[in-house]
Coordinates of C-alpha atoms and ligand atoms in Angstrom, one line a residue:
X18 CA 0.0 0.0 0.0
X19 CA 1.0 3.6 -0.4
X20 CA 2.7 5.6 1.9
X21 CA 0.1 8.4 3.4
X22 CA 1.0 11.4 1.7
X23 CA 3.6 13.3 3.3
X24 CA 3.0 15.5 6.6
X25 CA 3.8 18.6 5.2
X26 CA 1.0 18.2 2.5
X27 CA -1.6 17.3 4.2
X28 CA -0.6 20.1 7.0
X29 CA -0.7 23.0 3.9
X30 CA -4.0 21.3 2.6
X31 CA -5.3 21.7 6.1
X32 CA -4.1 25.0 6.8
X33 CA -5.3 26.5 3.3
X34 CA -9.3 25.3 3.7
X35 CA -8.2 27.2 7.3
X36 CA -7.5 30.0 5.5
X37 CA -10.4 29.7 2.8
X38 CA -13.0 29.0 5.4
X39 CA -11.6 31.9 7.8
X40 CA -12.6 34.2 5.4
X41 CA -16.1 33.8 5.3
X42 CA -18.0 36.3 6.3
X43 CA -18.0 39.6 8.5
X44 CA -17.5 40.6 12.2
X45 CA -21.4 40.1 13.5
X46 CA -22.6 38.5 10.3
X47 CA -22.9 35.7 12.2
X48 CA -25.8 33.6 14.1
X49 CA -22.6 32.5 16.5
X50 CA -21.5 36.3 17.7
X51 CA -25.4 37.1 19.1
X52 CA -25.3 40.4 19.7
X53 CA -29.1 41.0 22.0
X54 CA -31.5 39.2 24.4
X55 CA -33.3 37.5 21.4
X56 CA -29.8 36.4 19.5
X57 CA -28.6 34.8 23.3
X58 CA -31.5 32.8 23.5
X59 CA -31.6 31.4 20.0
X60 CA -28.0 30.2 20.5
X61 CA -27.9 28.9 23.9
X62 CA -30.9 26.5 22.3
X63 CA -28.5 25.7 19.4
X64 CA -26.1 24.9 22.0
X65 CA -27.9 23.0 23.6
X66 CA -29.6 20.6 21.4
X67 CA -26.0 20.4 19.2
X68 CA -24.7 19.1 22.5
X69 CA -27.4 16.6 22.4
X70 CA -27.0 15.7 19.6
X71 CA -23.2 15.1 19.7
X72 CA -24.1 13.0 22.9
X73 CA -26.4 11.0 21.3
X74 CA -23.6 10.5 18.3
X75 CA -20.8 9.5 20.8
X76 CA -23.0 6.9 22.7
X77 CA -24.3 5.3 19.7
X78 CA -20.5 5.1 17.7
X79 CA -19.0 3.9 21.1
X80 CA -21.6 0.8 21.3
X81 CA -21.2 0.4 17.7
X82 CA -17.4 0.2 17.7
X83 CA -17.8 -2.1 20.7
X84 CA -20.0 -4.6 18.8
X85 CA -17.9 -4.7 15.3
X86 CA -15.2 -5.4 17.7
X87 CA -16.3 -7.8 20.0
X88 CA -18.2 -10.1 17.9
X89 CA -16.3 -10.2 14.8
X90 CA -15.4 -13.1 12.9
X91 CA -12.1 -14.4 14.3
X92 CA -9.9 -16.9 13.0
X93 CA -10.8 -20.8 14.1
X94 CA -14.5 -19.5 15.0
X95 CA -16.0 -19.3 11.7
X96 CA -18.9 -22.1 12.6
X97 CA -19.3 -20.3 15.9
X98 CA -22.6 -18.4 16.1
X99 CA -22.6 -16.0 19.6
X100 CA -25.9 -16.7 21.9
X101 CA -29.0 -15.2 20.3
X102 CA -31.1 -13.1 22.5
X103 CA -34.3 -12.2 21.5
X104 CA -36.7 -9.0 23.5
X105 CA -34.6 -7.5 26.8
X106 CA -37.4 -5.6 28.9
X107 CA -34.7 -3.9 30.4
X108 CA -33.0 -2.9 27.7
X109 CA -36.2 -1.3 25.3
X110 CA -36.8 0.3 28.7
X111 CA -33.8 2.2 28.8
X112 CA -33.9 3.0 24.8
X113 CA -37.1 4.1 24.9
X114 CA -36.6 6.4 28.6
X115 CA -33.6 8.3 27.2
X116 CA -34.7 9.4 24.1
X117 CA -37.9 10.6 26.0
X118 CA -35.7 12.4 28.5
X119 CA -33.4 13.9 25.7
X120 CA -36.7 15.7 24.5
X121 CA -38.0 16.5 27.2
X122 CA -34.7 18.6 28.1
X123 CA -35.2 20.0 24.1
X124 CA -38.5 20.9 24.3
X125 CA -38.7 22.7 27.7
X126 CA -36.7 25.5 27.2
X127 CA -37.5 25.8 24.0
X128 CA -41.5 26.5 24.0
X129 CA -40.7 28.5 27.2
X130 CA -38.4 30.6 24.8
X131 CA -40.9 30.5 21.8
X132 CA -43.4 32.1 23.8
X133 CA -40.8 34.3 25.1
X134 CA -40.1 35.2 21.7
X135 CA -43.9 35.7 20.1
X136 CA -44.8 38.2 23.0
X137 CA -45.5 41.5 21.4
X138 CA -47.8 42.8 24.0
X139 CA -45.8 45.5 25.0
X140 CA -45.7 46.8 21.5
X141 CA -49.3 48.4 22.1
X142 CA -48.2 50.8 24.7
X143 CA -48.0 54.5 24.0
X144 CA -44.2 54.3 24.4
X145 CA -43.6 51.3 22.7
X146 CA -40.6 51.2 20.1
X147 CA -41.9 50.1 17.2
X148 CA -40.9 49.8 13.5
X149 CA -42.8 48.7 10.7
X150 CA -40.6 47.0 8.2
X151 CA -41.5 46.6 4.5
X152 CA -40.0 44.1 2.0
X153 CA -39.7 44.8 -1.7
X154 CA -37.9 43.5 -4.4
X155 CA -34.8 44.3 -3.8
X156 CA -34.7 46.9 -0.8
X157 CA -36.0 47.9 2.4
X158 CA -38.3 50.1 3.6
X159 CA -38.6 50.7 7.3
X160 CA -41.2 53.2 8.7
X161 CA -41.3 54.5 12.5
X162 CA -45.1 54.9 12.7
X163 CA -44.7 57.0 16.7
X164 CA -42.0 59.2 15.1
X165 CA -44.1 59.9 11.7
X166 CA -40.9 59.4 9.9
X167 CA -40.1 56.8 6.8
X168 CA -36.3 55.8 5.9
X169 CA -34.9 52.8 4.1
X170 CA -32.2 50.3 4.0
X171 CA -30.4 51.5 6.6
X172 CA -32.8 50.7 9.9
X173 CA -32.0 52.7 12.7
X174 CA -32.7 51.7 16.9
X175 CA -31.5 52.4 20.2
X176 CA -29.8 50.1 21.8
X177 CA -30.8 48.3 24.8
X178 CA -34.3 48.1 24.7
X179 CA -37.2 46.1 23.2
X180 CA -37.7 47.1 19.3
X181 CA -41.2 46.2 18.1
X182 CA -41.3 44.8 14.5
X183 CA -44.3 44.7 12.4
X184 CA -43.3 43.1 9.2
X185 CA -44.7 42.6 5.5
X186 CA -44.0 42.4 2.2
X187 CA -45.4 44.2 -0.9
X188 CA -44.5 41.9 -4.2
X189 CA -43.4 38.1 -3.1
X190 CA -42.7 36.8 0.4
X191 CA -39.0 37.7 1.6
X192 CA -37.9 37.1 4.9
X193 CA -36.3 39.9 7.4
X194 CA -33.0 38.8 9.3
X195 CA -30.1 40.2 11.1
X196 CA -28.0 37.4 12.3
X197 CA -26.5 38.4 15.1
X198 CA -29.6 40.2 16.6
X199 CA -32.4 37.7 15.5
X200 CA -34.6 36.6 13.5
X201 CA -35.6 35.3 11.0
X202 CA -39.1 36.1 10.3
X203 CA -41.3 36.0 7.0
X204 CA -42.5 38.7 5.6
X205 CA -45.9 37.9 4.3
X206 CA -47.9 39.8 1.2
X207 CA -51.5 38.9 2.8
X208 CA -50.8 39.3 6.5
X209 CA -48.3 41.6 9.1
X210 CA -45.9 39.4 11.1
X211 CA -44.5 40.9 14.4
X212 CA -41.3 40.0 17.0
X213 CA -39.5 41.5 18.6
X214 CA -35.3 42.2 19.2
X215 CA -32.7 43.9 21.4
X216 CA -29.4 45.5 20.0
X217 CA -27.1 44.7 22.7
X218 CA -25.1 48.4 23.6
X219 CA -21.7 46.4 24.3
X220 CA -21.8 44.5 21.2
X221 CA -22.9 47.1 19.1
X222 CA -19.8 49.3 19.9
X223 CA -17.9 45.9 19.2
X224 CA -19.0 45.9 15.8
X225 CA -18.5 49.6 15.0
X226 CA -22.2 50.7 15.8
X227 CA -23.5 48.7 12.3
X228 CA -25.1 45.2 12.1
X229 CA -25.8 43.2 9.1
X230 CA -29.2 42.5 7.9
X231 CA -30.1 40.2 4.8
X232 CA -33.1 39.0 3.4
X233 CA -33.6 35.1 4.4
X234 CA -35.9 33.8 1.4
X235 CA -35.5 32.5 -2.0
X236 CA -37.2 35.9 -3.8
X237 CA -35.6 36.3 -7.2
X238 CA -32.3 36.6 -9.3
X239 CA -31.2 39.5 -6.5
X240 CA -31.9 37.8 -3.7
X241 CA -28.1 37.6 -2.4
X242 CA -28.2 41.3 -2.8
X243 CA -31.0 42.3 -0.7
X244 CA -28.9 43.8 2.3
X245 CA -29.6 46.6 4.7
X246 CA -27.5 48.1 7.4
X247 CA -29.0 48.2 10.8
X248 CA -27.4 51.0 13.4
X249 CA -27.9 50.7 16.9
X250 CA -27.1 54.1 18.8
X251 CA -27.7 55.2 22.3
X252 CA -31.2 56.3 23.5
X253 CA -29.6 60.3 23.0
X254 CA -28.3 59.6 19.6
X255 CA -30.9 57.9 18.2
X256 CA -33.6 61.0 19.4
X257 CA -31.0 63.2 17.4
X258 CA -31.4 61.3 14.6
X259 CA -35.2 61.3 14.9
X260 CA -35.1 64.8 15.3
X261 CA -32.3 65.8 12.3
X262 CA -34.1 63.4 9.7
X263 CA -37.9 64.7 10.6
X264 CA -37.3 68.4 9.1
X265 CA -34.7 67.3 6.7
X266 CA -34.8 68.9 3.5
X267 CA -32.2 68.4 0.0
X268 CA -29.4 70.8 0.1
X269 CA -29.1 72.4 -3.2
X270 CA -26.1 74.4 -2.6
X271 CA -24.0 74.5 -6.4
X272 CA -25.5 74.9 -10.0
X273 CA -24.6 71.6 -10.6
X274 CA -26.7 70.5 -7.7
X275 CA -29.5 72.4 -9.1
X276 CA -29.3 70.8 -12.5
X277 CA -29.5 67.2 -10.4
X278 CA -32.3 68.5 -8.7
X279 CA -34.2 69.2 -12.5
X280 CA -33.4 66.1 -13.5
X281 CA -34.8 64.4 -10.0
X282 CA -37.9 65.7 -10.2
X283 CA -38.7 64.9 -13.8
X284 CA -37.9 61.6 -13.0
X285 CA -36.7 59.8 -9.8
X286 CA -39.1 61.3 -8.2
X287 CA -42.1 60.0 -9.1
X288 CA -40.7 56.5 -7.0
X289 CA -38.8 57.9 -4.7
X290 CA -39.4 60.7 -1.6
X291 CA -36.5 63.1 -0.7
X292 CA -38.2 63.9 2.7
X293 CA -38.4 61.3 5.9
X294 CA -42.3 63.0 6.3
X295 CA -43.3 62.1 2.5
X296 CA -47.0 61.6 3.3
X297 CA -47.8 59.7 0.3
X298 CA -49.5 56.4 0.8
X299 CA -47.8 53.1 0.3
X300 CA -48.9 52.1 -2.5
X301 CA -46.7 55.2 -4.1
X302 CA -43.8 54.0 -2.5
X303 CA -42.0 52.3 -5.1
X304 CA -38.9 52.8 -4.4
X305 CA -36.6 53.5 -1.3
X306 CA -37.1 57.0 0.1
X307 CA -34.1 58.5 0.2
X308 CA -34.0 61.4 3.2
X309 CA -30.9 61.2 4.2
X310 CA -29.6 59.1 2.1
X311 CA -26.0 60.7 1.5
X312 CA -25.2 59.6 5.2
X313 CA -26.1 55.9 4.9
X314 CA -24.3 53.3 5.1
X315 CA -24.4 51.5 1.5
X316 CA -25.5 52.6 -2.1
X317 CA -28.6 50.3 -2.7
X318 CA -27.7 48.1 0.3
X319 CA -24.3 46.6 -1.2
X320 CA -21.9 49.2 -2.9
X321 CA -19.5 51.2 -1.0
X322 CA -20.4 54.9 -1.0
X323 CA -18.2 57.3 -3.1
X324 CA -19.3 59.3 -6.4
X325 CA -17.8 56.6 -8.4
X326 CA -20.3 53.4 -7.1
X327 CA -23.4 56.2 -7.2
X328 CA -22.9 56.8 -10.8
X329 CA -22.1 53.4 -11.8
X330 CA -25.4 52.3 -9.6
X331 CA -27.2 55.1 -11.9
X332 CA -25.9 54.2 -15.2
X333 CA -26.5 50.6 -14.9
X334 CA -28.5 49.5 -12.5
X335 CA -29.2 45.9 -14.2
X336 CA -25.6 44.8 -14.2
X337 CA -25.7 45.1 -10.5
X338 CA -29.0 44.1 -9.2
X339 CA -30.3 42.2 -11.6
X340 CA -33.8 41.9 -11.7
X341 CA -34.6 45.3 -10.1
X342 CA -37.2 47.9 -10.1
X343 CA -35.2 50.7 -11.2
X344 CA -33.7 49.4 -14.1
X345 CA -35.4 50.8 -17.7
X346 CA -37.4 53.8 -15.6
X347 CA -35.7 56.5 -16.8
X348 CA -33.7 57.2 -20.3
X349 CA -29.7 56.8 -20.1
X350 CA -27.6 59.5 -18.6
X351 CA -24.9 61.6 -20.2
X352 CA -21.7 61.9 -17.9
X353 CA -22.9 65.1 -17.3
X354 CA -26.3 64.2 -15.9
X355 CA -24.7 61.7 -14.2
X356 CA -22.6 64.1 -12.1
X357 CA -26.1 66.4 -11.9
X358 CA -27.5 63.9 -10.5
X359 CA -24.7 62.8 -8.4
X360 CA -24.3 66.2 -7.2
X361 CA -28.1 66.4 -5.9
X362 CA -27.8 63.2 -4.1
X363 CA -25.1 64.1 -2.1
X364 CA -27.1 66.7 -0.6
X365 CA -29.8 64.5 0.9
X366 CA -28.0 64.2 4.1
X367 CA -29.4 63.5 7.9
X368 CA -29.1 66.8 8.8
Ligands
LIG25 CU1 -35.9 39.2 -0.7 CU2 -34.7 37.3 -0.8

């Protein structure tokens, strides 16, 4: 037989799916970094029914190492048959008790935790925080219904507190996650969905104040693209926001900027709101409103945001969403429009 391959092979093969594998994923991207009350919970249950489960493994490959062992066939025995037992009382007892047990340990904690979980009572007080998130294809819409303000895809909270969330969708069913806070939950075109989560302060700082969120269902060819950002500030900070983004208003400071504005409001805006207190009715919310948009996070949930990614997102929406809403609204832009336009957008800031 062959020689194993050498050490120092199978030591770089190791080390580079090391590598590969270490580079999955972000800092709080993860369902194993919870980051809030609801996120503990759902992992200490993962914890404990993995460890279950690895019991339940190490039991059963013990006894069955055991056996292959013990009664193999051995050299000068091959006529020998072992003694054949037939029905042990006391041994179905005890196979059919532990599994039993097992559950029972399973299932306590976790309906205790599910009820835990679906409890949105609170959300009906007057001083309840409460969001109302809206799923299209491909971007978020999330709507503070106490504070009478409307933003999207970047969600903003304070931290340390229970956040009410009344979810839905408005085209096909998507699903509303943020791994390391919670979730997921379905969001439903024919009925609201609610839960609630807490953005842990500590953690939060930990991961620079921003938390991944990603839509968790199958809903088109853009699906892998449907991010949004979620910021969890302080109770101060996040009543600054509220108050900044409530009277904000586009800053049309250069001709340049004016010329975007022209162009905005032959076009754009006929989907999309410039002002947090846009009163127009859902049903003309087509596309994200975009009050404050210049300080957020991403460009349409997933590019970097500089001048370059805004124009590129403008130009050619397709190539890098495919399958959205935008894409074949509006005629193409010269350079010049593009930096117009550009321009203008800049100016939507929080405050
Ligand atoms: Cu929306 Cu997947």
């Amino acid at each position: 037989m062959k020689k194993w391959l050498p050490k120092w092979r199978v030591l770089s093969l190791f080390s580079m799916i090391a590598l590969l594998l270490a580079g999955c994923g972000k800092p709080f991207l993860s369902t194993l970094q919870p980051a809030g009350e609801v996120a503990d919970m759902q992992y200490s249950l993962m914890l404990l029914s993995t460890a279950i489960m690895v019991l339940v493994i190490i039991v059963v490959s013990i006894i069955f190492v055991y056996v292959v062992v013990r009664f193999r066939r051995r050299k000068g025995e091959e006529d020998v048959i072992p003694k054949q037992v037939e029905g042990s009382h006391k041994l179905e007892i005890i196979w059919t008790v532990i599994p039993i047990l097992l559950l029972i340990i399973l299932t306590v904690p976790t309906v205790i935790d599910t009820f835990k979980l679906a409890d949105v009572k609170g959300m009906e007080k007057e001083d309840a925080m409460v969001v109302n998130v809206r799923a299209n294809l491909y971007w978020w819409e999330f709507e503070y219904p106490n504070e009478g303000i409307i933003t999207s895809q970047d969600l903003v909270v304070p931290t340390d507190q229970k956040v009410y969330f009344n979810v839905k969708a408005s085209d096909v069913k998507h699903s509303f996650w943020i791994p390391s806070v919670g979730g997921k939950l379905d969001t439903n075109t024919d009925n609201e969905n609610k839960f609630w989560l807490v953005f842990d302060s500590e953690k939060s700082e930990e991961a620079g104040g921003v938390f991944y969120g990603k839509c968790a269902e199958l809903c088109g060819p853009s699906h892998a693209l449907m991010d949004f950002k979620v910021r969890a500030l302080p109770q101060e900070e996040y009543d600054a926001w509220v108050a900044n983004l409530k009277d904000v208003k586009p800053e049309v400071a250069t001709e340049t900027a004016q010329a975007g504005e022209e162009i905005f409001n032959q076009s754009c805006i006929g989907c999309h709101a410039v002002e947090a207190q846009d009163g127009r009715p859902e049903q003309a919310r087509q596309a994200p409103n975009l009050a404050g948009f210049a300080d957020r996070e991403k460009i349409a949930g997933i590019l970097d945001h500089n001048d370059e990614n805004l124009k590129q997102w403008l130009k050619d929406p397709e190539t890098l969403k495919p399958g959205n809403k935008m894409t074949g609204t509006y005629p193409e832009l010269s350079d010049e429009e593009l930096n117009q336009l550009t321009e203008y957008l800049k100016g939507l800031k929080e405050k």
